[in-house]
Short mmCIF file of C-alpha atoms in Angstrom, two decimals:
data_model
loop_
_atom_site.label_atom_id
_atom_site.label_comp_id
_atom_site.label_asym_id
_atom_site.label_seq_id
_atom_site.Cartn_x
_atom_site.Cartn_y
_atom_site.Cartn_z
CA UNK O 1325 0.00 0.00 0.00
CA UNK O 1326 1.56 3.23 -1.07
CA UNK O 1327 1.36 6.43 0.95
CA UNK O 1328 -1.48 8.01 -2.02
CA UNK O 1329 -3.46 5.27 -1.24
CA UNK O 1330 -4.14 5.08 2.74
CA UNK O 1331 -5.23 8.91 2.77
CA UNK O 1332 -7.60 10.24 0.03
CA UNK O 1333 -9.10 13.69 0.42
CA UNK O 1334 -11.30 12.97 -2.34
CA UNK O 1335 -13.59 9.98 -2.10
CA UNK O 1336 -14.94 9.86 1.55
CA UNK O 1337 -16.31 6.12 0.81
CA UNK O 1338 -13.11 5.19 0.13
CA UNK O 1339 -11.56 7.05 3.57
CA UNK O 1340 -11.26 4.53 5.99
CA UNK O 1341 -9.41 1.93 3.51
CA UNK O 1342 -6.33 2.52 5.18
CA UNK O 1343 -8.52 0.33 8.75
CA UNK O 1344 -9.76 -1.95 6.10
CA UNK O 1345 -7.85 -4.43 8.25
CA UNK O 1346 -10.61 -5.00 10.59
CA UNK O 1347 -12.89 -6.60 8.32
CA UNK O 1348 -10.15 -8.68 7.59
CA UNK O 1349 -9.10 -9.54 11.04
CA UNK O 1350 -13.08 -9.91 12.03
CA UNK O 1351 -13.36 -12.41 9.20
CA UNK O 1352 -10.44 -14.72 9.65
CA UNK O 1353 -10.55 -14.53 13.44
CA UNK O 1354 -14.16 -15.37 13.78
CA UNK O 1355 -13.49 -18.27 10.98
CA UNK O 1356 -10.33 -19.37 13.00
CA UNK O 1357 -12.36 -19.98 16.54
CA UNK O 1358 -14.14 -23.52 15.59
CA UNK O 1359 -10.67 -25.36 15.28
CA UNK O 1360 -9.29 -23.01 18.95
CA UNK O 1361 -8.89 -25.90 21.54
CA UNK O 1362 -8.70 -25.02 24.75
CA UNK O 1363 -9.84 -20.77 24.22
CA UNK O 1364 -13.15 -20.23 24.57
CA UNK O 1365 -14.63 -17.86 21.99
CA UNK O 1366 -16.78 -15.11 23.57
CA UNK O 1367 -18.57 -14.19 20.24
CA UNK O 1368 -20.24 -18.08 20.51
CA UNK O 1369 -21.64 -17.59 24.09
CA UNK O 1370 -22.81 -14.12 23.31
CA UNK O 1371 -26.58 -13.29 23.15
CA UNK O 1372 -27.83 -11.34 20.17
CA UNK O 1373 -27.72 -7.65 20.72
CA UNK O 1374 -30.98 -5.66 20.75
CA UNK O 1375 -31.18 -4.24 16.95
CA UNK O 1376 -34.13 -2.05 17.95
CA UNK O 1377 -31.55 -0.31 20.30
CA UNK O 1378 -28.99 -0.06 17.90
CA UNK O 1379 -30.91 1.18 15.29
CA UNK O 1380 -32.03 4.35 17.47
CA UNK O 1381 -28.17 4.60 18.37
CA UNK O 1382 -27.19 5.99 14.67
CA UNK O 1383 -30.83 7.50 14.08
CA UNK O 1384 -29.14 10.52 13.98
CA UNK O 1385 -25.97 11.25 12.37
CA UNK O 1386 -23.85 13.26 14.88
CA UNK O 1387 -22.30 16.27 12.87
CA UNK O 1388 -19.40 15.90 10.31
CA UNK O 1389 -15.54 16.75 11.27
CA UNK O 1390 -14.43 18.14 8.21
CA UNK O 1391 -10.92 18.85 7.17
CA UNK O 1392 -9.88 22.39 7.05
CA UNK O 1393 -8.19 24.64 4.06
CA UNK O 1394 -6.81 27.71 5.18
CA UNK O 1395 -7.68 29.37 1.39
CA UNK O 1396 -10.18 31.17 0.49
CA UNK O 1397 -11.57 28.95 -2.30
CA UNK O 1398 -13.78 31.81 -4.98
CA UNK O 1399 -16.92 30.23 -5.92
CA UNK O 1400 -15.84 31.14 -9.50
CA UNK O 1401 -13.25 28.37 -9.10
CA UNK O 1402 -16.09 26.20 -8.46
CA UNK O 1403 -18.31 27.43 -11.25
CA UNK O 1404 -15.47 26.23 -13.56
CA UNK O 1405 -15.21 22.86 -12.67
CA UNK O 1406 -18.47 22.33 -12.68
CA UNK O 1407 -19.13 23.73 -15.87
CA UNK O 1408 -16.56 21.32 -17.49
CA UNK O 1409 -18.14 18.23 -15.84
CA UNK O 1410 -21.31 19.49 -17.43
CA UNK O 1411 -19.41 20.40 -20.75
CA UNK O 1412 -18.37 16.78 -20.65
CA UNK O 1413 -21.87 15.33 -20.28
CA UNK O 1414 -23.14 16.87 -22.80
CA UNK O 1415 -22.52 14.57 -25.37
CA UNK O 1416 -23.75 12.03 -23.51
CA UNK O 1417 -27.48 11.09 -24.39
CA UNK O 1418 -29.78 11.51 -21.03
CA UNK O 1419 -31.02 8.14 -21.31
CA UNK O 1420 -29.97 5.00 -22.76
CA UNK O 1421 -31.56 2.18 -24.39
CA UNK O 1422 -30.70 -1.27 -26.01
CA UNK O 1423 -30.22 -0.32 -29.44
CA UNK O 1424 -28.14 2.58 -28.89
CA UNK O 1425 -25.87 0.29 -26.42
CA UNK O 1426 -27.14 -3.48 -26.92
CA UNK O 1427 -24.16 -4.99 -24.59
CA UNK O 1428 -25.62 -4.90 -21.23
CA UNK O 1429 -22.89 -4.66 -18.96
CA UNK O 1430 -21.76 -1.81 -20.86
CA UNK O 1431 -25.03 0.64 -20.82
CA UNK O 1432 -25.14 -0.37 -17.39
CA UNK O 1433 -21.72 1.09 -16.62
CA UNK O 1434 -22.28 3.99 -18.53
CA UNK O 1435 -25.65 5.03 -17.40
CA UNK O 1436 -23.98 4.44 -13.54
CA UNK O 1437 -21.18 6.55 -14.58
CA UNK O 1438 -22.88 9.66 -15.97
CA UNK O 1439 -25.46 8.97 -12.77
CA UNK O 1440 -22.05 9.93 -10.65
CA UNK O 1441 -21.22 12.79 -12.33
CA UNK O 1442 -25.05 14.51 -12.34
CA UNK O 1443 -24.84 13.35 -8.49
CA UNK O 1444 -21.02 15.05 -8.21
CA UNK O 1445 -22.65 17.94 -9.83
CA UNK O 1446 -25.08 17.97 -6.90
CA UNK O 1447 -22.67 17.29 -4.14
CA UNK O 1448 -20.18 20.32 -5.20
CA UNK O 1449 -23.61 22.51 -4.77
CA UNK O 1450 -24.60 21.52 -1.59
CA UNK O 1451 -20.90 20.67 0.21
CA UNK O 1452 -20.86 22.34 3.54
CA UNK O 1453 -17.49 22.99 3.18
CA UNK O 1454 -15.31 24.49 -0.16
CA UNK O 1455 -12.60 21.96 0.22
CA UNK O 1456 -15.72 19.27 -0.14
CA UNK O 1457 -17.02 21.08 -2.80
CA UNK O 1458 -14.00 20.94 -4.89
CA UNK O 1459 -13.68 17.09 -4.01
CA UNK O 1460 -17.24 16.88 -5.71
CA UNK O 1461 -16.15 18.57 -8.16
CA UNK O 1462 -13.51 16.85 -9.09
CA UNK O 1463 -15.41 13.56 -9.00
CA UNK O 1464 -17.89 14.63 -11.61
CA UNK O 1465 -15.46 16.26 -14.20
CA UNK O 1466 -13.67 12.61 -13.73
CA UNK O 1467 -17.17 10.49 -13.72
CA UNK O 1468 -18.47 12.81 -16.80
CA UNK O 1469 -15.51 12.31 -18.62
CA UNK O 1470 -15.31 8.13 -18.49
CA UNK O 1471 -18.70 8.33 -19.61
CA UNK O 1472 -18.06 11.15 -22.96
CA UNK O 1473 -15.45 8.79 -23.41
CA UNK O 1474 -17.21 5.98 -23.77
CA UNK O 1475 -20.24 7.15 -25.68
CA UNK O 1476 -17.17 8.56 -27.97
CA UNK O 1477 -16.06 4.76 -28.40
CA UNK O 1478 -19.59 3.80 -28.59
CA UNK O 1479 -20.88 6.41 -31.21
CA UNK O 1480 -17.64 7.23 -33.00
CA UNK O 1481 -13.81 6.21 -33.50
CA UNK O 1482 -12.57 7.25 -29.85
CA UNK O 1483 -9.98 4.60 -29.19
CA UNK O 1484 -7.93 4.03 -26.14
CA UNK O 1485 -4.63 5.25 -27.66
CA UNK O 1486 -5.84 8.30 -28.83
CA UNK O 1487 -7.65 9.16 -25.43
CA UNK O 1488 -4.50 8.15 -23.54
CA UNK O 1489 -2.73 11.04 -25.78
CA UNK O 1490 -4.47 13.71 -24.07
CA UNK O 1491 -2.03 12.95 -20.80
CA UNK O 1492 0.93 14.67 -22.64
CA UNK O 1493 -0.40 18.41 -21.97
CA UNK O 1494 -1.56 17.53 -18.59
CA UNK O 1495 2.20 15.78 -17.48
CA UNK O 1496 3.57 19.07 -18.80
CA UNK O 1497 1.52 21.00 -16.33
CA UNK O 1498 1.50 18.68 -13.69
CA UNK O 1499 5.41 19.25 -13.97
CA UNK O 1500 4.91 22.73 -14.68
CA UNK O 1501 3.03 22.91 -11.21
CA UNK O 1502 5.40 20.98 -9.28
CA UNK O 1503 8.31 23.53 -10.35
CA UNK O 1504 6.84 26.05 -9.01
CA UNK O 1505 5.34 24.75 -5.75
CA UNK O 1506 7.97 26.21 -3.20
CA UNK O 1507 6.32 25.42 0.29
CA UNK O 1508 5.70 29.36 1.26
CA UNK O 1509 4.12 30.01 4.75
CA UNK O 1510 3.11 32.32 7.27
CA UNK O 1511 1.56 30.24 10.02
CA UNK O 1512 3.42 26.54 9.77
CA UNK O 1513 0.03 24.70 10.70
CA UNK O 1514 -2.33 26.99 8.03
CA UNK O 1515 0.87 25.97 5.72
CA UNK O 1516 1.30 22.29 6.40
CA UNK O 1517 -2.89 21.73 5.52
CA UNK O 1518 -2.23 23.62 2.07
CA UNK O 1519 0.91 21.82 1.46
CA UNK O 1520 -0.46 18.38 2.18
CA UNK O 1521 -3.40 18.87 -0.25
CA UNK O 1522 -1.15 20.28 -2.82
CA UNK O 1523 0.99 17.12 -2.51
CA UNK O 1524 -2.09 14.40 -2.35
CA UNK O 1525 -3.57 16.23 -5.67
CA UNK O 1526 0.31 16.42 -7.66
CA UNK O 1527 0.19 12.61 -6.33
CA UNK O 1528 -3.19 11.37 -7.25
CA UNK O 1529 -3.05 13.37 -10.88
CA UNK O 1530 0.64 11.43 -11.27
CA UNK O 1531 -0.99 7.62 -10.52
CA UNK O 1532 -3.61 8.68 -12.82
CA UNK O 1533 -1.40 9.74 -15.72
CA UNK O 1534 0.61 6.23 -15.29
CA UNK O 1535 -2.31 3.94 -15.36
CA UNK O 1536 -4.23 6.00 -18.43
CA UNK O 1537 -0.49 5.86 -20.43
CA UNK O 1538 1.32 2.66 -19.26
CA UNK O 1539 -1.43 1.01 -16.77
CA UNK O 1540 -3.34 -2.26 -18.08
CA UNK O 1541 -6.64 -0.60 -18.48
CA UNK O 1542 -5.09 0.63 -21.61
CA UNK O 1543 -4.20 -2.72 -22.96
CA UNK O 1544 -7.75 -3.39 -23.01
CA UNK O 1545 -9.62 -3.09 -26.63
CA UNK O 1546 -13.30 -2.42 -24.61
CA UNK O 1547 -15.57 0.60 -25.07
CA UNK O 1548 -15.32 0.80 -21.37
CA UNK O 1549 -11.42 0.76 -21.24
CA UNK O 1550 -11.53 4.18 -23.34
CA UNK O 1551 -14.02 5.54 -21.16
CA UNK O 1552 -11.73 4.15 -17.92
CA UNK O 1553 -8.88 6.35 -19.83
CA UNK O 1554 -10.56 9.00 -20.51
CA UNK O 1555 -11.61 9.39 -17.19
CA UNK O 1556 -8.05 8.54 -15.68
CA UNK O 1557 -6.81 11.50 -17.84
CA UNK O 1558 -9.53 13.80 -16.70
CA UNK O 1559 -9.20 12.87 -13.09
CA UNK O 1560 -4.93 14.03 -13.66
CA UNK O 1561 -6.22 17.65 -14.90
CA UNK O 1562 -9.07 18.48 -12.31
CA UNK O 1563 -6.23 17.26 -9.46
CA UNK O 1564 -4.26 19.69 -11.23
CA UNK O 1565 -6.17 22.61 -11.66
CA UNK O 1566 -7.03 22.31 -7.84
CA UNK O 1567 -3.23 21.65 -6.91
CA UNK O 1568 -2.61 24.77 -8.89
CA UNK O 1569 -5.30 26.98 -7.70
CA UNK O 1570 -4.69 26.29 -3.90
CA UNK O 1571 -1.00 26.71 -3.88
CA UNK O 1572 -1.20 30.26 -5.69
CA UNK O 1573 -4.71 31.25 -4.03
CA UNK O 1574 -2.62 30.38 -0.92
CA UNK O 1575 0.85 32.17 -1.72
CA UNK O 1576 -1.12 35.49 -2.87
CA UNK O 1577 -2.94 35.56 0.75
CA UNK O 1578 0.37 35.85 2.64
CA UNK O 1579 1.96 39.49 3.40
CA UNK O 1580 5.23 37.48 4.15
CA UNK O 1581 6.09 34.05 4.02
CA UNK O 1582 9.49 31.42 4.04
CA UNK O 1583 10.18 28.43 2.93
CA UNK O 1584 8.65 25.92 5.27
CA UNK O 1585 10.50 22.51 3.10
CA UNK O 1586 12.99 21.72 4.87
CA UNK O 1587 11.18 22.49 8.57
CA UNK O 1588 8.82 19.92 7.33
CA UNK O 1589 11.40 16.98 7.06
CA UNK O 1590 12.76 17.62 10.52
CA UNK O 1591 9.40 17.95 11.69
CA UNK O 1592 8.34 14.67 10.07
CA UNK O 1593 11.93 12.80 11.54
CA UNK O 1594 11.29 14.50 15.21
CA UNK O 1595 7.59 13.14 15.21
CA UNK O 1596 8.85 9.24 14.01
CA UNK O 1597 11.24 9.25 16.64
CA UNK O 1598 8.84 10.05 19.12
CA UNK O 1599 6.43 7.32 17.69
CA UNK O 1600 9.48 5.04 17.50
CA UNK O 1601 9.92 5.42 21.63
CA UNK O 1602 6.85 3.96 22.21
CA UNK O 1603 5.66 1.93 19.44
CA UNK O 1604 5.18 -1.85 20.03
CA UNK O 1605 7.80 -4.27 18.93
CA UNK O 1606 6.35 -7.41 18.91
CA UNK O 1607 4.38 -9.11 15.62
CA UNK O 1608 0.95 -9.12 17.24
CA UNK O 1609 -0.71 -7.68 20.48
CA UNK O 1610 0.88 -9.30 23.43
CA UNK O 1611 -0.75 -9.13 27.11
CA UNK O 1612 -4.48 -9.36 25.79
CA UNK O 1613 -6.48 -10.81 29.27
CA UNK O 1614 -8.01 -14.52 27.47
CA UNK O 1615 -11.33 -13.46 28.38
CA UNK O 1616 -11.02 -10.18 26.03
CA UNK O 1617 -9.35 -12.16 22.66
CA UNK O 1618 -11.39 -12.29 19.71
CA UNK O 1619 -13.61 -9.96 21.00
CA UNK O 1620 -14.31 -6.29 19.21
CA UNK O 1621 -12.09 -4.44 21.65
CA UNK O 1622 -9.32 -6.74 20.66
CA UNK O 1623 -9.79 -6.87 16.88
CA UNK O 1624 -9.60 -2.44 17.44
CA UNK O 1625 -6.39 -3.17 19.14
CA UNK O 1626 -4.71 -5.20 16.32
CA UNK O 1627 -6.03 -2.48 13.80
CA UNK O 1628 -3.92 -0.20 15.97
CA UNK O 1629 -1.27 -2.14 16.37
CA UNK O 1630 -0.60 -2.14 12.48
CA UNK O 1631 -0.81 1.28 12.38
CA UNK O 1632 1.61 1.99 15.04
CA UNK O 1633 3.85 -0.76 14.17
CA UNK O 1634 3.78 0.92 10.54
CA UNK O 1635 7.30 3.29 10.27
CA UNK O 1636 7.70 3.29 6.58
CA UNK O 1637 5.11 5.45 5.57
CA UNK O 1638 6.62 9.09 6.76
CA UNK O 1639 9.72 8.15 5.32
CA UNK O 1640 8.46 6.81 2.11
CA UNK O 1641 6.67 10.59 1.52
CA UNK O 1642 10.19 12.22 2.42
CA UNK O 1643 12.15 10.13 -0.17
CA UNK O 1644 9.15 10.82 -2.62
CA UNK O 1645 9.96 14.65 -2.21
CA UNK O 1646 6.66 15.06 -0.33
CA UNK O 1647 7.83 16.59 2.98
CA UNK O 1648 4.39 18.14 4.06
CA UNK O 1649 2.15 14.70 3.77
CA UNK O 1650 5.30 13.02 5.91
CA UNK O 1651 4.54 15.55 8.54
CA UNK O 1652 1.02 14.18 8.55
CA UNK O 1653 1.55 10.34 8.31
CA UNK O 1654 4.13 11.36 11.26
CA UNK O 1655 1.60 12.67 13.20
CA UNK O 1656 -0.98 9.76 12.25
CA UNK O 1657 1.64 7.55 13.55
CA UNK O 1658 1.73 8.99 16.58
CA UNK O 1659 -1.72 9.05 16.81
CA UNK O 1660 -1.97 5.31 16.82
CA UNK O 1661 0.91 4.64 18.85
CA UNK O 1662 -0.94 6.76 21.84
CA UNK O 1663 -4.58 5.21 20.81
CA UNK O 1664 -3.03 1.59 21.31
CA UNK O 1665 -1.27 2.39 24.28
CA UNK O 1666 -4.18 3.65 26.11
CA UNK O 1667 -6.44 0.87 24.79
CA UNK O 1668 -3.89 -1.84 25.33
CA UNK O 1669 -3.89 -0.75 28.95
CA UNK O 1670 -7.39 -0.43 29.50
CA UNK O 1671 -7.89 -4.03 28.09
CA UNK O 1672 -5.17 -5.26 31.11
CA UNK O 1673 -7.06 -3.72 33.97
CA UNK O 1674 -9.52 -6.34 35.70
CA UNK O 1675 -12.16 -3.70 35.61
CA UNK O 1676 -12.33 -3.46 32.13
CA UNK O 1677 -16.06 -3.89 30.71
CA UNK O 1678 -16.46 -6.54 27.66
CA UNK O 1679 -18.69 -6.00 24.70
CA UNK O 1680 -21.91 -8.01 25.15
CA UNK O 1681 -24.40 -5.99 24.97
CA UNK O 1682 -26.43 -3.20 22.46
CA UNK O 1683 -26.18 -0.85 25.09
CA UNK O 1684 -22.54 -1.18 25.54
CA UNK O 1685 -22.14 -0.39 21.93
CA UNK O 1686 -24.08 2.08 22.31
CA UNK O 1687 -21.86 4.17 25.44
CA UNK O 1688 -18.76 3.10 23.10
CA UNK O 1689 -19.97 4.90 20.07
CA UNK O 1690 -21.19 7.87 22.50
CA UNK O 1691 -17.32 7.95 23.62
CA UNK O 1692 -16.44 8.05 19.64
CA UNK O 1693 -18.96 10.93 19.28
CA UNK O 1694 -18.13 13.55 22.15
CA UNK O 1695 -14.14 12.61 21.80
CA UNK O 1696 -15.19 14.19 17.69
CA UNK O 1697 -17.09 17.32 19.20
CA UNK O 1698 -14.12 18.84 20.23
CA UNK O 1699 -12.85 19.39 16.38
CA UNK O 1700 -16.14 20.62 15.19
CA UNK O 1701 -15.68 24.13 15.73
CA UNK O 1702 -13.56 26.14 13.53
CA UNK O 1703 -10.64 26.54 15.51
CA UNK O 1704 -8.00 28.15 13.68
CA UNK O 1705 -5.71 27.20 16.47
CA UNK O 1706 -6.72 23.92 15.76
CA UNK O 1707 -6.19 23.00 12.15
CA UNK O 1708 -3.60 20.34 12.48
CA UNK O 1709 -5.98 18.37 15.06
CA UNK O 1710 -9.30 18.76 12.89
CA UNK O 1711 -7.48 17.81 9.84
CA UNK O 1712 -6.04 14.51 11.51
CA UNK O 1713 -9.75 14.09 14.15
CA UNK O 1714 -11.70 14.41 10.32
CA UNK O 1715 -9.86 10.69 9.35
CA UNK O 1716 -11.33 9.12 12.70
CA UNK O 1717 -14.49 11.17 12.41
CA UNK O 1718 -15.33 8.57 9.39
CA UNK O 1719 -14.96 5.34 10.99
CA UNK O 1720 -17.58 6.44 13.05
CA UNK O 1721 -20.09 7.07 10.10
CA UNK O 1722 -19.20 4.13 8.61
CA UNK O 1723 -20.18 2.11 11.22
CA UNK O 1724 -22.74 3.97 11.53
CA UNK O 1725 -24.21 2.87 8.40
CA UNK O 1726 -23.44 -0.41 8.90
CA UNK O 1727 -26.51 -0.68 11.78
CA UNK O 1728 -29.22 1.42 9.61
CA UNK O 1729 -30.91 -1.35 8.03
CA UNK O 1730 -30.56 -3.88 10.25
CA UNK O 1731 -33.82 -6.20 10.04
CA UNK O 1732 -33.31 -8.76 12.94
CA UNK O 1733 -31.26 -8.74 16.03
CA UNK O 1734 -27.48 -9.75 15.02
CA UNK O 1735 -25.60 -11.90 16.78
CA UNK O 1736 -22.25 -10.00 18.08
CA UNK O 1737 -19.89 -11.75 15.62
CA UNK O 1738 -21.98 -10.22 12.78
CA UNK O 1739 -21.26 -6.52 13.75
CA UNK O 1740 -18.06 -7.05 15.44
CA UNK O 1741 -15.57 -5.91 12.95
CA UNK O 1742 -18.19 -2.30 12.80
CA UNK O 1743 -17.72 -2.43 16.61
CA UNK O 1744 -14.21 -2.05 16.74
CA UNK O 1745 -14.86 1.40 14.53
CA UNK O 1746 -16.40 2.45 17.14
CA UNK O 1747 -13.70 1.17 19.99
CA UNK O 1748 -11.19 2.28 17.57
CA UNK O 1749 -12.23 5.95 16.93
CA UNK O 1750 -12.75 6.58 20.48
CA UNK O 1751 -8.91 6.13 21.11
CA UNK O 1752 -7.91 7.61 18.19
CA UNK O 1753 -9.53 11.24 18.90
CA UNK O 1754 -8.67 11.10 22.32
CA UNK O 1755 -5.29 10.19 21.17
CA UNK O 1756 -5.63 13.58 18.73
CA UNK O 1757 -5.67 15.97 21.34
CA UNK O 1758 -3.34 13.73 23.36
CA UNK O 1759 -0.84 14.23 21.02
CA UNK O 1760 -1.11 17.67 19.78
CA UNK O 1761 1.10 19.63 21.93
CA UNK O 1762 4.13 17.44 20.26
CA UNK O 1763 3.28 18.16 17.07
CA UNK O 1764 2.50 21.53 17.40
CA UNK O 1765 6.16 22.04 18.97
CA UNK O 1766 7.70 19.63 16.02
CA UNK O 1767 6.57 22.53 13.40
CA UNK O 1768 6.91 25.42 14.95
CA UNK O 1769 10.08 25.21 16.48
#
């Protein structure tokens, strides 16, 4: 897993991939337990949990934590890329039927894809925030254009050669971009948010100009492989236009500024080592009470314990050139060294409370949800915190959504993995504020 991939400010249904682990670890454990001799399993003697109760515990979303830009984004910006995701659609017809696209799996992809982009459209109009707005909006020029560009193969010539083309001009500005991206700043922490979204979009609009030009998508002779190009291409320029915009938009705000590069690395080297003092050492989890393995609390801990085990990432960004985003996986680091030290120890004290019951579930996700409220305000002391508080904020509504629809009372082992969210995010955005007097002195000093 590369550094692009565990943090993505665009897609937040894709967010919490980097704690996809606890599905994982849910799924094997709970398969593991009928050949355990001599462990009793806890999820097997569990009773089902009430799902009346549960329900009413995520019947109302708790407000969003959403990351903070320190720009002033103009809604003319805005207005642009939307009118080029709408540009794109154009050509697209508004409905589809079976003689205009008689392969099945293809209208269906097609119609889904132009769906996204209309819905993108949407999204960018109604974002709370402008930094979610341009995230929307970058999703429908990207959505709008996989679907021109497969109506294109569909209705005309459009190959996926010649759509892969159109990457040359947008490499030249992506490197264009990059030249000129010098890391000014005022205020390190306002600085280190721009920088780290400036990075993640030069990053994201670099994967997708390798896979349209050399990935295997291309090798494919499909309708739906140009459209897949097309799209890849078009997803490189709107991360570019938005990489562009912030970083000048940014630069023109300050009265004075200096080169904040190279207090990034240290920054990001200071905040490792103080991860590396603490972080475990051993494979897995040691000192887990027997009564408390395989259970939610302990599947949260292993998630954590990958996380802070995890020492590569920071310095992967740094040899990448990416100093600000090394900061941040520095910090995140951190974060989960703290989260798993404090659950780890609350795990070993006799007192500790097992999950067996909805309305323990419920007083852990209430945990998740006040430790959050603290980084809903816009603090602009605070913008390191509610930037790294907004990744944990997720794995709360995700598991929230998990328990919407549920039609019967589950039996623990069936929501476990979406109860360790819960476990999990509580520690983590304690952990947050925990931690933020040591990176606040790693920047600024």
């Amino acid at each position: 897993m590369t550094g692009s991939d565990r943090r993505l400010d665009t897609d937040p249904a894709t967010a919490v991939t980097r704690r996809g682990l606890l599905g994982a670890v849910g799924a094997a454990s709970t398969a593991a337990l009928a050949g355990c001799g001599g462990v009793e399993n806890p999820l097997q003697s569990e009773p089902r949990l009430d799902a009346d109760r549960l329900r009413k515990m995520v019947s109302s979303s708790p407000p969003r934590v959403f990351r903070p830009l320190p720009v002033r984004v103009e809604q003319s910006h805005l207005d642009d890329a939307v009118a080029r995701a709408r540009e794109l659609l154009a050509d697209v017809p508004a409905s589809l039927t079976e003689a205009q696209v008689p392969n099945g799996v293809v209208r269906e992809r097609l119609a889904r894809v132009r769906d996204e982009a209309r819905a993108g459209i949407e999204d960018a109009a109604s974002a709370r925030t402008r930094r979610e707005a341009m995230a929307a909006a970058r999703r429908a020029r990207e959505c709008a254009a996989e679907a021109r560009g497969t109506w294109a193969a569909i209705d005309g010539d459009l190959t996926a050669e010649r759509a892969a083309e159109r990457a040359a001009p947008v490499r030249d500005r992506l490197a264009a971009a990059r030249d000129d991206h010098r890391y000014a700043g005022g205020d390190p922490a306002a600085a280190l948010v721009v920088h780290a979204l400036v990075e993640e979009l030069f990053g994201r609009a670099d994967e997708a100009l390798m896979d349209a030009v050399q990935g295997d998508v291309r090798a494919e002779t499909s309708v739906l492989a140009v459209g897949a190009v097309a799209g890849l291409v078009e997803r490189a320029r709107a991360s570019v236009d938005d990489a562009a915009y912030v970083a000048d938009r940014y630069r023109a705000s300050l009265s004075a500024a200096t080169t904040l590069r190279e207090r990034f690395r240290v920054a990001s080297e200071r905040l490792v080592d103080a991860a590396n003092t603490r972080a475990p050492t051993s494979r897995t989890p040691a000192g887990i009470p027997k009564r408390l393995r395989e259970t939610p609390s302990a599947w949260a801990l292993e998630s954590l314990h990958f996380d802070a085990a995890d020492d590569d990432w920071a310095a992967e960004l740094r040899r990448d050139g990416e100093p600000a985003r090394a900061v941040v996986a520095a910090q995140s680091r951190l974060v989960a060294v703290t989260a798993y030290d404090g659950l780890k120890s609350a795990m070993q004290r006799d007192d500790y409370e097992p999950i067996r019951t909805a309305d323990r579930v419920a007083g852990i996700r209430s945990d998740a949800v006040d430790a959050a409220t603290r980084w809903r305000r816009d603090d602009a002391h605070r913008l390191l915190e509610r930037h790294e508080a907004a990744e944990y904020d997720r794995l709360v509504r995700y598991a929230d959504s998990e328990f919407t629809d549920l039609d019967e009372d589950p039996k623990l082992s069936w929501v476990a993995s979406d109860v360790a969210r819960y476990v999990e995010a509580k520690w983590l955005l304690e952990s947050v504020y925990g931690t933020a007097p040591t990176v606040s002195d790693a920047i600024r000093s």
